[in-house]
Coordinates of C-alpha atoms in Angstrom, one line a residue:
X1 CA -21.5 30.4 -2.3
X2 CA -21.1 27.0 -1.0
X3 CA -23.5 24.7 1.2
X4 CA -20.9 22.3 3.2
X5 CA -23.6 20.1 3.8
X6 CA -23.4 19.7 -0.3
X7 CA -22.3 16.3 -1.8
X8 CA -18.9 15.6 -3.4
X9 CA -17.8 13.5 -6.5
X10 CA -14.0 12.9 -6.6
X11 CA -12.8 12.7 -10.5
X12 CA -9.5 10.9 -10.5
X13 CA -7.3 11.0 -13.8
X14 CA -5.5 8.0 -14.7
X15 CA -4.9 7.7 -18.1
X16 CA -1.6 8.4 -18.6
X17 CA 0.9 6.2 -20.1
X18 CA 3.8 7.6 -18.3
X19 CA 5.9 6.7 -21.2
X20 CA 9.1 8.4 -19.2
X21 CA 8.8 5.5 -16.8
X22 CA 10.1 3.5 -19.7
X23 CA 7.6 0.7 -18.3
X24 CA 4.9 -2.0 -20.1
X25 CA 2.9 -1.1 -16.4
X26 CA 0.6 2.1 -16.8
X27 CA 2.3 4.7 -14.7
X28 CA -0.8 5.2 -11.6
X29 CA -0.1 1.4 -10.7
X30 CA 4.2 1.7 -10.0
X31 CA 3.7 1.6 -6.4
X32 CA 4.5 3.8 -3.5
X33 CA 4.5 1.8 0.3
X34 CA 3.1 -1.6 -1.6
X35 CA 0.1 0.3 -3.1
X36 CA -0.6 2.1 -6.7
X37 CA 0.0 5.5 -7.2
X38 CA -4.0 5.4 -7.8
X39 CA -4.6 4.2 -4.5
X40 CA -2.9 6.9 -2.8
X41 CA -5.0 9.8 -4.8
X42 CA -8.7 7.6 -4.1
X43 CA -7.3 7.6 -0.2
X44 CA -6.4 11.2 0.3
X45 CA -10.3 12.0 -1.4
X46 CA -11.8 9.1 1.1
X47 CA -11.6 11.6 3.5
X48 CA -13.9 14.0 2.5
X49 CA -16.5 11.1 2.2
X50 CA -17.5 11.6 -0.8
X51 CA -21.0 10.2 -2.8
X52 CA -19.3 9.6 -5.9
X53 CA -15.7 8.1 -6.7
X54 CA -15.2 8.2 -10.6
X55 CA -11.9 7.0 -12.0
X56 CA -10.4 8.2 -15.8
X57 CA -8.4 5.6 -17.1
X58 CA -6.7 5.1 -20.4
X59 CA -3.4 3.6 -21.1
X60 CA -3.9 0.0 -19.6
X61 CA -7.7 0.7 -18.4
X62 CA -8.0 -3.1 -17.8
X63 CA -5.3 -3.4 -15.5
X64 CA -6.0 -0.1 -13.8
X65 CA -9.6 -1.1 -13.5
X66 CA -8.8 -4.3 -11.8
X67 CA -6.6 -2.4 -9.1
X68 CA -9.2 0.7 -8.7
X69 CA -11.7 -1.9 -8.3
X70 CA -9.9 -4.6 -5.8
X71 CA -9.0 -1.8 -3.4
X72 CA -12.5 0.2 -3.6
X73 CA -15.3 -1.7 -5.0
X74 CA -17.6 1.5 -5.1
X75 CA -15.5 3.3 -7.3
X76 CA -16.6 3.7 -11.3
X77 CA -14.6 3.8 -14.1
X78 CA -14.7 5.8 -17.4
X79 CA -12.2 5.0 -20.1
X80 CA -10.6 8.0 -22.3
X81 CA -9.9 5.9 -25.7
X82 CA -7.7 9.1 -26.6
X83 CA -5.4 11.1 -24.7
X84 CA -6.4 15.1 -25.5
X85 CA -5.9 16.2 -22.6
X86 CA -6.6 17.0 -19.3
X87 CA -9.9 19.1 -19.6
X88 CA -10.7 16.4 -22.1
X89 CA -10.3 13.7 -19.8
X90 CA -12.5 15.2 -16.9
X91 CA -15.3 15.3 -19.4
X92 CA -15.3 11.3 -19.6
X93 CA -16.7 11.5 -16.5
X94 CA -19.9 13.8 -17.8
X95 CA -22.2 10.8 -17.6
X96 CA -20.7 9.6 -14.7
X97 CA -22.2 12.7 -13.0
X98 CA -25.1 12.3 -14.8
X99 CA -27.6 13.8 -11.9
X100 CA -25.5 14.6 -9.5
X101 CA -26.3 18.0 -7.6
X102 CA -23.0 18.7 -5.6
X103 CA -19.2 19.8 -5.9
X104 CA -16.3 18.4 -8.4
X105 CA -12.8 17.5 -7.1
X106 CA -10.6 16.5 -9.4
X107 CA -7.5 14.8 -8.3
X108 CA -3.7 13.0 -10.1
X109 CA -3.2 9.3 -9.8
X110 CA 0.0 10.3 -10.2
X111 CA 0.0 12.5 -7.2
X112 CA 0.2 10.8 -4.2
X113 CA 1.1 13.1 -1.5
X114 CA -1.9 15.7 -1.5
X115 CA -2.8 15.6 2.4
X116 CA -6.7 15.2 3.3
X117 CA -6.1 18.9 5.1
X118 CA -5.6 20.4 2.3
X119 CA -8.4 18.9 0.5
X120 CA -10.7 20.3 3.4
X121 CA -9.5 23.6 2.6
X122 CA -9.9 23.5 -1.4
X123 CA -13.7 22.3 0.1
X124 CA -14.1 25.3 2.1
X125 CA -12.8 27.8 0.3
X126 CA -15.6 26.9 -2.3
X127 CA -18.1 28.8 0.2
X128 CA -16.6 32.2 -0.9
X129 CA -15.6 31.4 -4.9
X130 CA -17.3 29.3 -7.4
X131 CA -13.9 27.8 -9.1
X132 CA -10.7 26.6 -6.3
X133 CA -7.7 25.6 -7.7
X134 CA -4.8 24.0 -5.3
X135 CA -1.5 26.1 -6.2
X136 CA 2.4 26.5 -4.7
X137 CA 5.4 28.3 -4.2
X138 CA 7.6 26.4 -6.4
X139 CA 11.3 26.4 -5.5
X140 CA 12.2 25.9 -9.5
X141 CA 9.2 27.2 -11.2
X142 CA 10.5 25.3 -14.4
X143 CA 7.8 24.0 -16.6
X144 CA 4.8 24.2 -14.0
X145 CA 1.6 26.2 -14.9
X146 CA 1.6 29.3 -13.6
X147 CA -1.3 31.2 -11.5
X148 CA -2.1 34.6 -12.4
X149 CA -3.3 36.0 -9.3
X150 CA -5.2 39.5 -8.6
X151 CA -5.4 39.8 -4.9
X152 CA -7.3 36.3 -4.1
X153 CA -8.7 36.2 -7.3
X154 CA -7.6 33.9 -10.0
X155 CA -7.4 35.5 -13.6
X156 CA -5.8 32.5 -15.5
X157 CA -3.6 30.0 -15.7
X158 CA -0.8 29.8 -18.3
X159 CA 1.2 26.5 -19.3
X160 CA 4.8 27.6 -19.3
X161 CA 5.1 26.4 -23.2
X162 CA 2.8 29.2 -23.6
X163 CA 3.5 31.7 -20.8
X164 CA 5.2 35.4 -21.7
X165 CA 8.6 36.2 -20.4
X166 CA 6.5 38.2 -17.3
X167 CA 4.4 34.9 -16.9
X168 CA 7.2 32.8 -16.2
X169 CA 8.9 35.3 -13.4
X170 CA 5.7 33.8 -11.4
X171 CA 6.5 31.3 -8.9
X172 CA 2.8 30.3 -7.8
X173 CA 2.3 27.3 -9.8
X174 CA -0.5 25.0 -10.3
X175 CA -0.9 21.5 -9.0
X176 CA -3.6 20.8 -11.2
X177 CA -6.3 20.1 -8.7
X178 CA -9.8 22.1 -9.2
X179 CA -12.8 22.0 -7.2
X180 CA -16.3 23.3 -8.5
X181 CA -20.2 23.1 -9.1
X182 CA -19.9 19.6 -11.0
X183 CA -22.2 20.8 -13.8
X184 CA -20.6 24.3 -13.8
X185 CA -17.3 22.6 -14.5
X186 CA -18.9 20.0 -17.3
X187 CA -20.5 23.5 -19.0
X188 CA -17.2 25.5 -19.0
X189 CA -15.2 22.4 -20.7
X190 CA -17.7 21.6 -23.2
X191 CA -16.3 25.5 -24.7
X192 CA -12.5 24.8 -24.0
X193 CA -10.3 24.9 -27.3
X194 CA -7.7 23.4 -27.8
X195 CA -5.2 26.4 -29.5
X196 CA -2.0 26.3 -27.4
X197 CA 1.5 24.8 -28.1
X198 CA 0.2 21.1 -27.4
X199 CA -2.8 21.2 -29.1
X200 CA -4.4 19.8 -26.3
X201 CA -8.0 20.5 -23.9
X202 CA -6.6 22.1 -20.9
X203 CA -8.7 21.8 -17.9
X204 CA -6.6 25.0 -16.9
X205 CA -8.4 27.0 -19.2
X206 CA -11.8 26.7 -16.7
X207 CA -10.7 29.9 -14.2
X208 CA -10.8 31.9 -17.6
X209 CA -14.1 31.2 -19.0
X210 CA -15.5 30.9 -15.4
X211 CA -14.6 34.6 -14.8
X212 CA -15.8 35.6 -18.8
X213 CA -19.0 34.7 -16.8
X214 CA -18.4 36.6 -13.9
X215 CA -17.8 33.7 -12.0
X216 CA -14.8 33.9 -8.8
X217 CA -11.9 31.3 -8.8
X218 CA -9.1 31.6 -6.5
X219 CA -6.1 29.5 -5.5
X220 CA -5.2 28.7 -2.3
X221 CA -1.6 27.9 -1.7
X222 CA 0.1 24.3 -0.3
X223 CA 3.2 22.8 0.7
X224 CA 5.1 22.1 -2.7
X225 CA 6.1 18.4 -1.9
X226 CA 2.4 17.7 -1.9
X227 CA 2.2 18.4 -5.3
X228 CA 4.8 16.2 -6.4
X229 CA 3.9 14.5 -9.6
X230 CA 5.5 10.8 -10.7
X231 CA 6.8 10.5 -14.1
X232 CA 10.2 8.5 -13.9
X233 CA 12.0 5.8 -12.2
X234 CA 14.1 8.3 -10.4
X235 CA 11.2 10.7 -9.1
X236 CA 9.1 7.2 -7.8
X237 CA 12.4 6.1 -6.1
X238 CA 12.3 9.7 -4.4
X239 CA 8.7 9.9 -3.5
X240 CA 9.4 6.2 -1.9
X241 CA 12.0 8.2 0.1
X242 CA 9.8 11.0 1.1
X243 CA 6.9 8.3 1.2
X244 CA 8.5 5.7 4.2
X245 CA 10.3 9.3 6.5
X246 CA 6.6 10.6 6.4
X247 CA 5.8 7.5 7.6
X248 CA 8.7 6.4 10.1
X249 CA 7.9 9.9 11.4
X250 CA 4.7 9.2 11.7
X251 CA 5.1 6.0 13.8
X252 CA 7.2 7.6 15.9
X253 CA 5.1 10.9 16.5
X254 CA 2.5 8.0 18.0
X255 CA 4.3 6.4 20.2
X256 CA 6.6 3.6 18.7
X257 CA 10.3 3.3 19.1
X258 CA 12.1 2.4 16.0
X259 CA 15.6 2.0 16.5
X260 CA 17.0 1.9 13.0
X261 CA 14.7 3.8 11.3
X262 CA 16.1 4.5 7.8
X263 CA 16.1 0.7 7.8
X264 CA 12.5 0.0 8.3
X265 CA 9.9 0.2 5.4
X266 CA 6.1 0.8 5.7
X267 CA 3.1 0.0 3.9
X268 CA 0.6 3.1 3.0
X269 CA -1.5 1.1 6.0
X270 CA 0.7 0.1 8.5
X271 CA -0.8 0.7 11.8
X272 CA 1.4 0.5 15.2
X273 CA 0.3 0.8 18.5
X274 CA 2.1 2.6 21.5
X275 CA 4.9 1.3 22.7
X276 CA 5.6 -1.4 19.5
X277 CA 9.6 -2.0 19.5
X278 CA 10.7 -2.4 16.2
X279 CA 14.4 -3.5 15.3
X280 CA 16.7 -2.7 12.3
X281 CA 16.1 -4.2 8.9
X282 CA 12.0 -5.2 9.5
X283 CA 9.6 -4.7 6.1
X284 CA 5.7 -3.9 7.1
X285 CA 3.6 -5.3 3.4
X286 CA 0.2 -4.4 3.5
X287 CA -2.4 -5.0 5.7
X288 CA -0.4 -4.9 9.0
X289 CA -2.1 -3.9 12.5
X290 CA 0.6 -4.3 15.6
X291 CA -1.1 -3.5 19.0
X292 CA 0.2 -2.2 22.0
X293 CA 3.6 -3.0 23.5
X294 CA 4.9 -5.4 20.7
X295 CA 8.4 -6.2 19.9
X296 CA 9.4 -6.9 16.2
X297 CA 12.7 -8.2 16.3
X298 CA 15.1 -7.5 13.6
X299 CA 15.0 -8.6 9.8
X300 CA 11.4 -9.8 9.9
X301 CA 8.5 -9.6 7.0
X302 CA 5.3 -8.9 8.1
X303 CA 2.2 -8.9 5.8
X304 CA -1.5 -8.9 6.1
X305 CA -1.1 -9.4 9.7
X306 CA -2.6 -8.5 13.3
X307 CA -0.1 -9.1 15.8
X308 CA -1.4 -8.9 19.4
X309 CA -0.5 -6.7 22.7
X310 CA 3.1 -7.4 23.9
X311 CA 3.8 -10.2 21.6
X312 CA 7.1 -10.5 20.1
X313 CA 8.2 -11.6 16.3
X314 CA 11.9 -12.7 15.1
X315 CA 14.0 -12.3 14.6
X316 CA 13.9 -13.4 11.1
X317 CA 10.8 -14.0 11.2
X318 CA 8.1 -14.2 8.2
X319 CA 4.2 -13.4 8.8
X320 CA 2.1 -14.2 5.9
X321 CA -1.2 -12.9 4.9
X322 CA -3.7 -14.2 7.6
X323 CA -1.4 -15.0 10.1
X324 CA -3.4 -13.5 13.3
X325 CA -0.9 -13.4 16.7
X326 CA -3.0 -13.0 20.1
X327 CA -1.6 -11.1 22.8
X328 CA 1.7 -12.2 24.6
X329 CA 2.5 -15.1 21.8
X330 CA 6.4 -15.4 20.8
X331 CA 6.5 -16.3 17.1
X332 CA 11.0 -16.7 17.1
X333 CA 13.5 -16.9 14.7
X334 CA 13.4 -17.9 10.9
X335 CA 9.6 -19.2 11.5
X336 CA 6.9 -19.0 8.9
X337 CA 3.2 -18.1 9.5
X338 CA 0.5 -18.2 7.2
X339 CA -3.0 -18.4 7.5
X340 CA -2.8 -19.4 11.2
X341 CA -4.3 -18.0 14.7
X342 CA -1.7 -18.4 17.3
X343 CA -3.5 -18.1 20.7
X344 CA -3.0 -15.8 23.5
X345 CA 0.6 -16.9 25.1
X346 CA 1.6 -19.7 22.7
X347 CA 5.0 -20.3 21.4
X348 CA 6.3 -20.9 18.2
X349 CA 10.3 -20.0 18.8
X350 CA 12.5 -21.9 16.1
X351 CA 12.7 -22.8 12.9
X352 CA 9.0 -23.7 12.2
X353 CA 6.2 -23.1 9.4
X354 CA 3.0 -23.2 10.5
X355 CA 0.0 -22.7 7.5
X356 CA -3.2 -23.2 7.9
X357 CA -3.7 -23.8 11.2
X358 CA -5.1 -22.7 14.6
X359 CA -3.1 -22.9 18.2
X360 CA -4.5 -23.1 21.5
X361 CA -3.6 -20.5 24.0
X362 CA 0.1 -21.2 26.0
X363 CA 0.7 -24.0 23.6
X364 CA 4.4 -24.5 22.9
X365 CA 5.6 -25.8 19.2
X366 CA 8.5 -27.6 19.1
X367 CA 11.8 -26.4 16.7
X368 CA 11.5 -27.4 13.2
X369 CA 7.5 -28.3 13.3
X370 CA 5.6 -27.9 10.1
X371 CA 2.0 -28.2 9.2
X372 CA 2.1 -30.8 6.2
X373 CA -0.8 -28.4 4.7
X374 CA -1.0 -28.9 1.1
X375 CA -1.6 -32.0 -0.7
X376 CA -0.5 -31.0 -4.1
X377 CA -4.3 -30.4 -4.8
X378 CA -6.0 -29.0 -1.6
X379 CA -4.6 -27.1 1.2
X380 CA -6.1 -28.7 4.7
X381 CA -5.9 -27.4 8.6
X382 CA -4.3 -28.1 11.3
X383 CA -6.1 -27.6 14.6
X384 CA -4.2 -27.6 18.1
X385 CA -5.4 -27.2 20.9
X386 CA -4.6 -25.2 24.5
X387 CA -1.6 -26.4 26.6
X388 CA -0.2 -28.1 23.6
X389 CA 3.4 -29.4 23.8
X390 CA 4.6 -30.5 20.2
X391 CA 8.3 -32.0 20.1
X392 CA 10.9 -30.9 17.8
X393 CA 10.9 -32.4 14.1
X394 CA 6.8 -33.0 14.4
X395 CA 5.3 -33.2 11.0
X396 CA 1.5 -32.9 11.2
X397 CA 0.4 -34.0 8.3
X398 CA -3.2 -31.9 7.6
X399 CA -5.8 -32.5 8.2
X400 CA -5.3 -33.4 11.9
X401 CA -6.7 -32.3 15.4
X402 CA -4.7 -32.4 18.8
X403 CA -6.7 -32.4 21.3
X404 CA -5.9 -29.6 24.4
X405 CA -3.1 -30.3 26.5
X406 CA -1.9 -33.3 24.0
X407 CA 1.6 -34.0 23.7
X408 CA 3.9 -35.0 20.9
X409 CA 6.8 -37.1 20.5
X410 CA 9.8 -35.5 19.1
X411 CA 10.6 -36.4 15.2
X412 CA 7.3 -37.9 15.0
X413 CA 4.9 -38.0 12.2
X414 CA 1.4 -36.9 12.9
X415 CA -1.3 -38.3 10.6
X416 CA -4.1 -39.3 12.9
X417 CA -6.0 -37.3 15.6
X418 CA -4.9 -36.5 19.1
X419 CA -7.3 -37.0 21.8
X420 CA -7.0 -34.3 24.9
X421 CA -4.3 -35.4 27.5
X422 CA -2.6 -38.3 25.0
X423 CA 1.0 -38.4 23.9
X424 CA 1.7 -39.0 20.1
X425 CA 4.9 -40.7 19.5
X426 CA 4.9 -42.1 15.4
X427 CA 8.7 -42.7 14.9
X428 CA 10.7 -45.7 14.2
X429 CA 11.9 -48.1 16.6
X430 CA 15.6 -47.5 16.8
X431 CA 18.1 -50.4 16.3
X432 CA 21.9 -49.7 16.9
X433 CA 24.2 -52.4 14.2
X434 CA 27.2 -52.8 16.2
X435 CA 30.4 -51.5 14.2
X436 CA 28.6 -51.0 11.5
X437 CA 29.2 -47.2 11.3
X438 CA 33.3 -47.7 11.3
X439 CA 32.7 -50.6 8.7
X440 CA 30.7 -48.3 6.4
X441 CA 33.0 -45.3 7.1
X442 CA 36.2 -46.7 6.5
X443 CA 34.7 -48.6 3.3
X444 CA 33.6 -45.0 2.0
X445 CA 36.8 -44.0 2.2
X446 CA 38.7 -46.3 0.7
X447 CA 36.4 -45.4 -2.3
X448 CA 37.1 -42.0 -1.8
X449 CA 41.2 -42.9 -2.6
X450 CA 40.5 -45.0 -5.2
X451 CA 38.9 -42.6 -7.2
X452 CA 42.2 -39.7 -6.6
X453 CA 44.7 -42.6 -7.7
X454 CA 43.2 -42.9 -10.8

């Protein structure tokens, strides 16, 4: 019935107050692996490419406007100003789909976990029926709409509120995702009533009507931990669970050795190359690419990062957003990194923040360097050059240039350029007072009793 060549609009429904989350935050932006529920539900459809991305919000739509937006500035919006349900809520998007000539999918931003397989199949099955809805086998059938199946025909589905003893034996319940002719779908919810226990527009009721009209819907059947649905603290803590074994799984499946692995947390975009070492106790934020061969040493914080081939971080280490490590650096322990290039083979090993900032390639940075980079007002670079030494203790104090293959003095205070091949020292001259330490000491002290004998 289907041409797969036809275009796709995803519909994703995110108006929900999720008032069981007991939260002032709409419930589709608590976060699973750093990123919105919503997030999750646009990337899973992302993979069918589709031509149009329309987002329901409600509950918060400003808020969950500004995420939908920041993370997919194609996507539109459509606000449902009241909550009447879910067939209610996919007609929002009616003018959305004003013109469109291809297939609905309607998706949860509260259900994260729906695999981009399994959205392929909903797709394809759409070639033999004109309605697909996305059921499973539930373990604890509970309060889950059930499917009323005929062979591979759909005849209904029932809300358990509303479902007959015989109805609730059935353990093939629906997820809630429906694929169809977009204007076929718009038609059949303009005549959906709302006389059931919640007084409510169901978009359930569509397999009915479509087959009052000879139409064909079927459901095909998926894992049931796809379908799972946030609505509390305690089912978001569990999907973060399921969320970061998926994903420590999945790093491991391609190629990377983690050797504490209930002790290292993912992003939803962590990407690690083969052969990446990663120690206990290391947190991946968003945005983080780690090539091939890296080591991240134990209790480090990496986010929005690219950390080069065979380079190694920490321990205790912290990369900030922008921080961008070429191949074979050593970025050591408690060191800071933000906004800054580190060239190919340059070393920053100890106690060191470096912001704003470029380094040369096989530069060395001295222990307890920092780029002075803010002035209060403006943040300003620092620019080093290759073969770099830098002593211990240098502040360079932004904006400042060292020229390649420069040298620093240790404790110095950089506030001038460095030309290629010179040494910086900027320090005080030293002068020893003889005794005066013991003098000084001994005087302190004496204070020290004074003050108990009173």
């Amino acid at each position: 019935m289907q041409d797969q060549s036809r275009p796709i609009a995803l519909v994703i429904l995110a108006a929900g107050q999720g008032s069981r989350m007991q939260s002032d935050l709409p419930k589709v932006l608590h976060e699973i692996g750093g990123a919105p529920l919503v997030v999750h539900g646009i990337e899973a459809g992302l993979s069918l490419e589709p031509a149009r991305l329309i987002v329901v919000t409600g509950h918060g739509s400003d808020l969950v406007e500004a995420a939908v937006s920041a993370h997919n500035p194609a996507a539109q919006t459509v606000q449902q100003t009241e909550q009447l349900g879910t067939g209610h809520a996919v007609l929002q998007a009616k003018e959305a789909l004003d013109g469109f000539d291809g297939d609905v999918l309607v998706l949860y931003g509260d259900t994260p976990f729906v695999r981009a397989e399994t959205l392929e199949a909903m797709r394809a099955a759409r070639a033999t029926h004109d309605i697909v809805v996305l059921g499973f086998n539930a373990a604890d059938p509970g309060r889950y709409g059930r499917l009323i199946m005929e062979g591979d025909a759909l005849l209904k589905i029932v809300e358990a509120k509303d479902a007959s003893p015989e109805e609730l034996d059935v353990d093939f319940c629906n997820s809630g995702l429906l694929c169809a002719d977009a204007a076929t779908v718009m038609r059949l919810l303009e005549n959906v009533g709302n006389e059931n226990a919640s007084g409510e527009y169901y978009l359930t009721d569509v397999p009915e009507l479509a087959k009052a009209e000879g139409l064909r819907a079927t459901a095909i059947a998926c894992d049931e931990a796809e379908t799972l649905g946030i609505n509390t603290r305690g089912e978001l803590a569990k999907a973060e669970a399921l969320f970061q074994a998926n994903k420590r799984n999945e790093a491991m499946e391609n190629g990377a050795t983690l050797t504490a692995p209930d002790t290292v947390f993912f992003a939803f975009d962590t990407y690690l190359g083969r052969d990446v070492m990663v120690e206990p106790n290391v947190v991946f934020g968003s945005g983080v690419t780690v090539e091939n061969g890296a080591r991240i040493r134990a209790f480090s914080h990496l986010e929005g990062t690219h950390v080069g081939a065979r380079a190694v971080v920490g321990p205790y280490a912290r990369l900030r957003p922008g921080a961008e490590l070429g191949n074979d650096t050593k970025i050591g322990n408690f060191v800071e990194i933000k906004a800054a290039e580190i060239g190919e083979g340059a070393k920053v090993n100890h106690l060191s923040y470096i912001g704003d900032a470029s380094i040369g390639e096989a530069s060395n940075i001295g222990a307890g360097t920092i780029t002075c980079n803010y002035d209060g007002v403006f943040k300003h670079r620092t620019e080093i050059g290759a073969d770099v030494f830098i002593g211990s203790n240098t502040m360079l104090v932004a904006p400042v240039t060292i020229g390649d293959g420069a040298m620093t003095g240790s404790g110095s205070v950089i506030n001038s350029d460095v030309p290629a091949g010179d040494m910086a020292i900027a320090r005080a001259k030293q002068v020893n007072k003889k005794g005066l330490g013991a003098r000084l000491m001994a005087k302190l002290r004496a204070q020290k009793q004074a003050k108990k004998g009173q």
